[in-house]
Amino acid sequence: MKEYIIRRILFSLPVILGVMLITFALFFFLTTPRNIARQILGDKAKNEVIENWIKIRGLDQPYFLNLSAKGLKKITSTIFYTHMTSLLFFDFGRSWQDDRPVSEIILERAFPSLSFTVPVFFLSLLISISLAMFLAFFRGTYIDSMGTFLCVLGMSVVIIIYIITFQWIFSMVMRLAPVSGWAGWPDRLRFIFIPVLIGITAGLGGSIRYYRTIMLEETGKEYVRTARAKGLHEIDILFRHALKNAMIPVLTNTVMAIPFLFMGALLTETFFGIPGLGSFAIDAFFSNDLPSIKAVIFIGAVLYQAGLILTDISYAAVDPRIVFE
Amino acid sequence: MTQYYLHDLLISIIPVLAVSLLAALIFSIKKNPLHRHIYFYIAKSRPGKTAFFLLCFYGLIAALDTVKFPVFYIIDGKKTYNRSLSLLDRLYNPAREESYAAPLAENQLLDSDIKNQQRHILGTNISGEDVLANALKGLKTAFTIAGLTTLLSLPLGIFFGLLAGFYGKKTDAGITWFYSTLESIPEILLLIALMKVFGSGLVQLCTALGITSWVGLCRVVRGETLRQKNMEYVLSARTLGLSPVVIMLRHILPNIMHIVLISAVLRLSGLIMAEVILSYLGIGVPPGMASWGIMIDQARQELARTPAVWWNISAAFFFMFTLALAINYFGDALRDALDPRTEKH
């Protein structure tokens, strides 16, 4: 098991290196150091100031390979090396836009994201599992087919529709919550009310249907038949026998989502003016702030890989039949 | 002039190509006695059948909008190209208003008793265009994007998936590395970056979506190939001395094609939704093209007005929703019909 985890971590290193390579290539395909300097320092900046700005950040070097240097310097004195390898030690550098350490900004931005993704995560897990149990209990009846129909309806709606209509209904028509904005704790509840509601509704259809299928697969198994033959009540079978075993796929499915709670939700955050990591990513993207962009994408990739590894670990932890070689 | 003409032709060829490919596929399935039961399965399930007919109906409207021919005006004895009108435009081309008009509103012209007889069923948008006509035109955009993206991502996914699954070892490691890398980048950010690189345009949008969406297909194909690789029929084909290419294309691929088909169909609604999100962010279809994303984007300001202009977003939502719903139901029916492993609950 330990060996397997170490191997997985080692395999994720080249993937993260690839992510950095793609990010770097796309970034400098779209702009040049001089353009960024102009954009950040303004049109009126003098040439020397711009040259200086570029030199300080090491952007006057070649991109990947420095042919004029000698020995190891051929690789180390390049833009890619100076800007991307520091990421591997979680050193994100200073933001070009704000001139503050990026790690500081990210820490500051992670909490707003968490304050609405964590409630969404737990509430939607609770609601979708209980509704899935409900549908599984009434399987084959009119209630079940209506429920699955509603699930497919929910799956066919784009999140943007939820965002716009909820914003309209709850804040413009019913005036229950502000349209957008952000505040300190007790007031924050009013600001996260609509985003949380959207987060829950948007994912509900798909997850209820998925969990319902899992529950039905479980109730078709031999031990459930035995329990029925013993004369146990259907509710007992569902809650005491089937649910425990159905939790394995449910758990491994949700583990993947946990690392992403930190990333927030890109679209929802930009709409509701939540100063989280998602809106930070979009802002950094449109202002060509390389240190912030690479930090966000790097963290996203690391979290994705961590999610994959955690899923594998949780499989082995819950199910004793699974052994990794 | 010829340049416009060529552009029209190119844009209209793509959906026609997609439709004819689909028709060929359906025909080939019908000819094969082994696959004929699929028809009975889909015909038996009522939601599947309804979804199929709705898809056909929408497809027909999209096809009507695809066939375009230009209008020539003769000005000063010279033949002048004006603009292309599609068959849909010729069938349904309501008059333009000044600005917003509510659904079915009577149009009273100022200082005259004459009422405009034509009413707009779903009202008009800010520049006075009929909302229903725009929403119907959005169908073509949606079909083109879903079709072209699938045409791009399907061969890529099948090719790399088969290679990775069949050869294993270094090939597998390389391909897995490549798609894991693409997958690890947050999808919206990657799409924004790719759209910035390619520039705006319909074909560019499909390419960007194709680059991000082949990964899922590749994963499916790879997994299935790994499963099939050690089966008896592949081993006997190997013993006969068939070349790997023949084994992959003639033996393994037909056996996994149904799974590929199902996952491709179920992905279509995601592609349509991605188009809406990207158009909404301002990096989707080029301006001037009818798109539900743009209609929804306009709705943000429209809902804030008093009285709220609700018809634009409702029309876009209705067509997108029914299309996605039909795709989901059709995909489910297809899965039930094609995949013997799924239990019928």
PDB file of C-alpha atoms in Angstrom, chain B residues 125-291:
ATOM      1  CA  ASN B 125     -35.197  41.595 -27.967  1.00  0.00           C
ATOM      2  CA  ILE B 126     -33.437  44.907 -27.404  1.00  0.00           C
ATOM      3  CA  SER B 127     -32.679  45.482 -31.073  1.00  0.00           C
ATOM      4  CA  GLY B 128     -36.183  44.480 -32.103  1.00  0.00           C
ATOM      5  CA  GLU B 129     -35.388  41.030 -33.469  1.00  0.00           C
ATOM      6  CA  ASP B 130     -37.977  38.313 -33.043  1.00  0.00           C
ATOM      7  CA  VAL B 131     -36.998  36.130 -30.078  1.00  0.00           C
ATOM      8  CA  LEU B 132     -38.525  32.946 -31.470  1.00  0.00           C
ATOM      9  CA  ALA B 133     -36.565  33.278 -34.712  1.00  0.00           C
ATOM     10  CA  ASN B 134     -33.361  33.841 -32.734  1.00  0.00           C
ATOM     11  CA  ALA B 135     -33.994  30.862 -30.481  1.00  0.00           C
ATOM     12  CA  LEU B 136     -34.673  28.640 -33.495  1.00  0.00           C
ATOM     13  CA  LYS B 137     -31.440  29.827 -35.062  1.00  0.00           C
ATOM     14  CA  GLY B 138     -29.687  28.915 -31.810  1.00  0.00           C
ATOM     15  CA  LEU B 139     -30.592  25.315 -32.576  1.00  0.00           C
ATOM     16  CA  LYS B 140     -28.279  25.333 -35.566  1.00  0.00           C
ATOM     17  CA  THR B 141     -25.409  26.725 -33.520  1.00  0.00           C
ATOM     18  CA  ALA B 142     -25.968  24.109 -30.837  1.00  0.00           C
ATOM     19  CA  PHE B 143     -26.148  21.244 -33.338  1.00  0.00           C
ATOM     20  CA  THR B 144     -23.077  22.466 -35.199  1.00  0.00           C
ATOM     21  CA  ILE B 145     -21.028  22.767 -32.034  1.00  0.00           C
ATOM     22  CA  ALA B 146     -22.125  19.428 -30.612  1.00  0.00           C
ATOM     23  CA  GLY B 147     -21.632  17.670 -33.963  1.00  0.00           C
ATOM     24  CA  LEU B 148     -18.320  19.183 -34.998  1.00  0.00           C
ATOM     25  CA  THR B 149     -16.775  18.815 -31.534  1.00  0.00           C
ATOM     26  CA  THR B 150     -17.790  15.162 -31.417  1.00  0.00           C
ATOM     27  CA  LEU B 151     -16.419  14.632 -34.923  1.00  0.00           C
ATOM     28  CA  LEU B 152     -13.096  16.046 -33.695  1.00  0.00           C
ATOM     29  CA  SER B 153     -12.905  14.352 -30.311  1.00  0.00           C
ATOM     30  CA  LEU B 154     -14.225  10.906 -31.279  1.00  0.00           C
ATOM     31  CA  PRO B 155     -11.363   9.909 -33.639  1.00  0.00           C
ATOM     32  CA  LEU B 156      -8.793  11.376 -31.241  1.00  0.00           C
ATOM     33  CA  GLY B 157     -10.223   9.530 -28.248  1.00  0.00           C
ATOM     34  CA  ILE B 158     -10.577   6.238 -30.122  1.00  0.00           C
ATOM     35  CA  PHE B 159      -7.106   6.427 -31.660  1.00  0.00           C
ATOM     36  CA  PHE B 160      -5.202   7.219 -28.465  1.00  0.00           C
ATOM     37  CA  GLY B 161      -7.400   5.020 -26.308  1.00  0.00           C
ATOM     38  CA  LEU B 162      -6.859   1.983 -28.524  1.00  0.00           C
ATOM     39  CA  LEU B 163      -3.110   2.594 -28.719  1.00  0.00           C
ATOM     40  CA  ALA B 164      -2.762   3.053 -24.972  1.00  0.00           C
ATOM     41  CA  GLY B 165      -4.909   0.065 -24.099  1.00  0.00           C
ATOM     42  CA  PHE B 166      -3.523  -2.319 -26.677  1.00  0.00           C
ATOM     43  CA  TYR B 167       0.201  -1.658 -26.509  1.00  0.00           C
ATOM     44  CA  GLY B 168       0.475  -0.852 -22.803  1.00  0.00           C
ATOM     45  CA  LYS B 169       3.860  -0.094 -21.230  1.00  0.00           C
ATOM     46  CA  LYS B 170       5.580   3.021 -22.575  1.00  0.00           C
ATOM     47  CA  THR B 171       2.875   3.960 -25.084  1.00  0.00           C
ATOM     48  CA  ASP B 172       0.291   3.686 -22.356  1.00  0.00           C
ATOM     49  CA  ALA B 173       2.400   5.694 -19.908  1.00  0.00           C
ATOM     50  CA  GLY B 174       2.958   8.442 -22.479  1.00  0.00           C
ATOM     51  CA  ILE B 175      -0.683   8.750 -23.488  1.00  0.00           C
ATOM     52  CA  THR B 176      -1.904   8.540 -19.891  1.00  0.00           C
ATOM     53  CA  TRP B 177       0.554  11.261 -18.950  1.00  0.00           C
ATOM     54  CA  PHE B 178      -0.685  13.461 -21.764  1.00  0.00           C
ATOM     55  CA  TYR B 179      -4.354  13.215 -20.941  1.00  0.00           C
ATOM     56  CA  SER B 180      -3.841  13.390 -17.187  1.00  0.00           C
ATOM     57  CA  THR B 181      -1.972  16.629 -17.789  1.00  0.00           C
ATOM     58  CA  LEU B 182      -4.796  18.113 -19.822  1.00  0.00           C
ATOM     59  CA  GLU B 183      -7.317  16.903 -17.282  1.00  0.00           C
ATOM     60  CA  SER B 184      -5.476  18.447 -14.340  1.00  0.00           C
ATOM     61  CA  ILE B 185      -5.818  21.983 -15.664  1.00  0.00           C
ATOM     62  CA  PRO B 186      -9.119  23.539 -14.536  1.00  0.00           C
ATOM     63  CA  GLU B 187     -11.359  23.154 -17.571  1.00  0.00           C
ATOM     64  CA  ILE B 188     -12.796  26.657 -17.861  1.00  0.00           C
ATOM     65  CA  LEU B 189      -9.347  28.244 -17.557  1.00  0.00           C
ATOM     66  CA  LEU B 190      -7.956  25.957 -20.253  1.00  0.00           C
ATOM     67  CA  LEU B 191     -10.889  26.753 -22.531  1.00  0.00           C
ATOM     68  CA  ILE B 192     -10.442  30.501 -22.023  1.00  0.00           C
ATOM     69  CA  ALA B 193      -6.728  30.225 -22.807  1.00  0.00           C
ATOM     70  CA  LEU B 194      -7.337  28.086 -25.905  1.00  0.00           C
ATOM     71  CA  MET B 195      -9.987  30.476 -27.177  1.00  0.00           C
ATOM     72  CA  LYS B 196      -7.538  33.339 -26.735  1.00  0.00           C
ATOM     73  CA  VAL B 197      -4.938  31.396 -28.737  1.00  0.00           C
ATOM     74  CA  PHE B 198      -7.263  30.349 -31.553  1.00  0.00           C
ATOM     75  CA  GLY B 199      -9.255  33.570 -31.765  1.00  0.00           C
ATOM     76  CA  SER B 200     -13.023  33.763 -31.922  1.00  0.00           C
ATOM     77  CA  GLY B 201     -15.023  31.703 -34.363  1.00  0.00           C
ATOM     78  CA  LEU B 202     -17.231  28.676 -34.531  1.00  0.00           C
ATOM     79  CA  VAL B 203     -14.614  26.239 -35.800  1.00  0.00           C
ATOM     80  CA  GLN B 204     -12.109  27.556 -33.258  1.00  0.00           C
ATOM     81  CA  LEU B 205     -14.620  27.064 -30.463  1.00  0.00           C
ATOM     82  CA  CYS B 206     -15.228  23.482 -31.557  1.00  0.00           C
ATOM     83  CA  THR B 207     -11.488  22.816 -31.707  1.00  0.00           C
ATOM     84  CA  ALA B 208     -11.016  24.148 -28.186  1.00  0.00           C
ATOM     85  CA  LEU B 209     -13.930  22.067 -26.896  1.00  0.00           C
ATOM     86  CA  GLY B 210     -12.586  19.063 -28.796  1.00  0.00           C
ATOM     87  CA  ILE B 211      -9.191  19.387 -27.125  1.00  0.00           C
ATOM     88  CA  THR B 212     -10.748  19.339 -23.670  1.00  0.00           C
ATOM     89  CA  SER B 213     -13.394  16.711 -24.363  1.00  0.00           C
ATOM     90  CA  TRP B 214     -11.461  13.899 -26.062  1.00  0.00           C
ATOM     91  CA  VAL B 215      -9.860  13.050 -22.727  1.00  0.00           C
ATOM     92  CA  GLY B 216     -12.990  11.483 -21.252  1.00  0.00           C
ATOM     93  CA  LEU B 217     -13.577   9.378 -24.368  1.00  0.00           C
ATOM     94  CA  CYS B 218      -9.950   8.291 -24.435  1.00  0.00           C
ATOM     95  CA  ARG B 219     -10.207   7.123 -20.828  1.00  0.00           C
ATOM     96  CA  VAL B 220     -13.298   5.039 -21.650  1.00  0.00           C
ATOM     97  CA  VAL B 221     -11.747   3.491 -24.776  1.00  0.00           C
ATOM     98  CA  ARG B 222      -8.506   2.713 -22.961  1.00  0.00           C
ATOM     99  CA  GLY B 223     -10.276   0.992 -20.092  1.00  0.00           C
ATOM    100  CA  GLU B 224     -12.447  -1.093 -22.409  1.00  0.00           C
ATOM    101  CA  THR B 225      -9.498  -2.039 -24.613  1.00  0.00           C
ATOM    102  CA  LEU B 226      -7.582  -3.191 -21.550  1.00  0.00           C
ATOM    103  CA  ARG B 227     -10.531  -5.392 -20.659  1.00  0.00           C
ATOM    104  CA  GLN B 228     -10.903  -6.846 -24.160  1.00  0.00           C
ATOM    105  CA  LYS B 229      -7.201  -7.315 -24.823  1.00  0.00           C
ATOM    106  CA  ASN B 230      -6.884 -10.581 -22.938  1.00  0.00           C
ATOM    107  CA  MET B 231     -10.122 -12.111 -24.170  1.00  0.00           C
ATOM    108  CA  GLU B 232     -10.091 -15.329 -26.176  1.00  0.00           C
ATOM    109  CA  TYR B 233     -11.074 -13.808 -29.489  1.00  0.00           C
ATOM    110  CA  VAL B 234      -8.208 -11.340 -29.387  1.00  0.00           C
ATOM    111  CA  LEU B 235      -5.779 -14.094 -28.422  1.00  0.00           C
ATOM    112  CA  SER B 236      -6.959 -16.277 -31.296  1.00  0.00           C
ATOM    113  CA  ALA B 237      -6.674 -13.369 -33.699  1.00  0.00           C
ATOM    114  CA  ARG B 238      -3.117 -12.937 -32.493  1.00  0.00           C
ATOM    115  CA  THR B 239      -2.398 -16.614 -32.939  1.00  0.00           C
ATOM    116  CA  LEU B 240      -3.632 -16.358 -36.502  1.00  0.00           C
ATOM    117  CA  GLY B 241      -0.917 -13.783 -37.006  1.00  0.00           C
ATOM    118  CA  LEU B 242      -3.111 -10.780 -37.711  1.00  0.00           C
ATOM    119  CA  SER B 243      -1.408  -7.435 -37.533  1.00  0.00           C
ATOM    120  CA  PRO B 244      -2.108  -5.264 -34.469  1.00  0.00           C
ATOM    121  CA  VAL B 245      -3.839  -2.646 -36.621  1.00  0.00           C
ATOM    122  CA  VAL B 246      -6.293  -5.217 -37.951  1.00  0.00           C
ATOM    123  CA  ILE B 247      -6.918  -6.620 -34.468  1.00  0.00           C
ATOM    124  CA  MET B 248      -7.575  -3.171 -33.067  1.00  0.00           C
ATOM    125  CA  LEU B 249      -9.801  -1.916 -35.856  1.00  0.00           C
ATOM    126  CA  ARG B 250     -11.647  -5.043 -36.975  1.00  0.00           C
ATOM    127  CA  HIS B 251     -11.857  -6.995 -33.751  1.00  0.00           C
ATOM    128  CA  ILE B 252     -11.617  -4.821 -30.658  1.00  0.00           C
ATOM    129  CA  LEU B 253     -13.197  -1.618 -31.945  1.00  0.00           C
ATOM    130  CA  PRO B 254     -16.551  -3.158 -33.022  1.00  0.00           C
ATOM    131  CA  ASN B 255     -16.786  -4.780 -29.608  1.00  0.00           C
ATOM    132  CA  ILE B 256     -16.322  -1.533 -27.700  1.00  0.00           C
ATOM    133  CA  MET B 257     -18.042   0.782 -30.162  1.00  0.00           C
ATOM    134  CA  HIS B 258     -21.375   0.676 -28.352  1.00  0.00           C
ATOM    135  CA  ILE B 259     -19.807   1.982 -25.146  1.00  0.00           C
ATOM    136  CA  VAL B 260     -18.018   4.723 -27.084  1.00  0.00           C
ATOM    137  CA  LEU B 261     -21.281   5.655 -28.788  1.00  0.00           C
ATOM    138  CA  ILE B 262     -23.197   5.844 -25.518  1.00  0.00           C
ATOM    139  CA  SER B 263     -20.616   8.012 -23.805  1.00  0.00           C
ATOM    140  CA  ALA B 264     -20.374  10.263 -26.872  1.00  0.00           C
ATOM    141  CA  VAL B 265     -24.151  10.788 -26.932  1.00  0.00           C
ATOM    142  CA  LEU B 266     -24.320  11.435 -23.195  1.00  0.00           C
ATOM    143  CA  ARG B 267     -21.566  14.029 -23.568  1.00  0.00           C
ATOM    144  CA  LEU B 268     -23.471  16.035 -26.177  1.00  0.00           C
ATOM    145  CA  SER B 269     -25.592  17.910 -23.642  1.00  0.00           C
ATOM    146  CA  GLY B 270     -22.430  18.896 -21.768  1.00  0.00           C
ATOM    147  CA  LEU B 271     -21.024  20.381 -24.972  1.00  0.00           C
ATOM    148  CA  ILE B 272     -24.163  22.438 -25.574  1.00  0.00           C
ATOM    149  CA  MET B 273     -23.989  23.700 -22.000  1.00  0.00           C
ATOM    150  CA  ALA B 274     -20.287  24.533 -22.386  1.00  0.00           C
ATOM    151  CA  GLU B 275     -21.112  26.632 -25.438  1.00  0.00           C
ATOM    152  CA  VAL B 276     -23.674  28.566 -23.433  1.00  0.00           C
ATOM    153  CA  ILE B 277     -21.228  29.188 -20.585  1.00  0.00           C
ATOM    154  CA  LEU B 278     -18.453  30.297 -22.947  1.00  0.00           C
ATOM    155  CA  SER B 279     -20.739  32.569 -24.991  1.00  0.00           C
ATOM    156  CA  TYR B 280     -21.899  33.991 -21.735  1.00  0.00           C
ATOM    157  CA  LEU B 281     -18.301  34.776 -20.711  1.00  0.00           C
ATOM    158  CA  GLY B 282     -17.904  36.537 -24.054  1.00  0.00           C
ATOM    159  CA  ILE B 283     -15.498  34.033 -25.605  1.00  0.00           C
ATOM    160  CA  GLY B 284     -17.942  31.731 -27.348  1.00  0.00           C
ATOM    161  CA  VAL B 285     -19.487  32.067 -30.768  1.00  0.00           C
ATOM    162  CA  PRO B 286     -18.580  35.143 -32.824  1.00  0.00           C
ATOM    163  CA  PRO B 287     -20.897  38.154 -32.538  1.00  0.00           C
ATOM    164  CA  GLY B 288     -23.719  38.240 -35.034  1.00  0.00           C
ATOM    165  CA  MET B 289     -24.359  34.539 -34.695  1.00  0.00           C
ATOM    166  CA  ALA B 290     -27.509  33.419 -32.926  1.00  0.00           C
ATOM    167  CA  SER B 291     -26.671  31.668 -29.703  1.00  0.00           C
TER     168      SER B 291
END
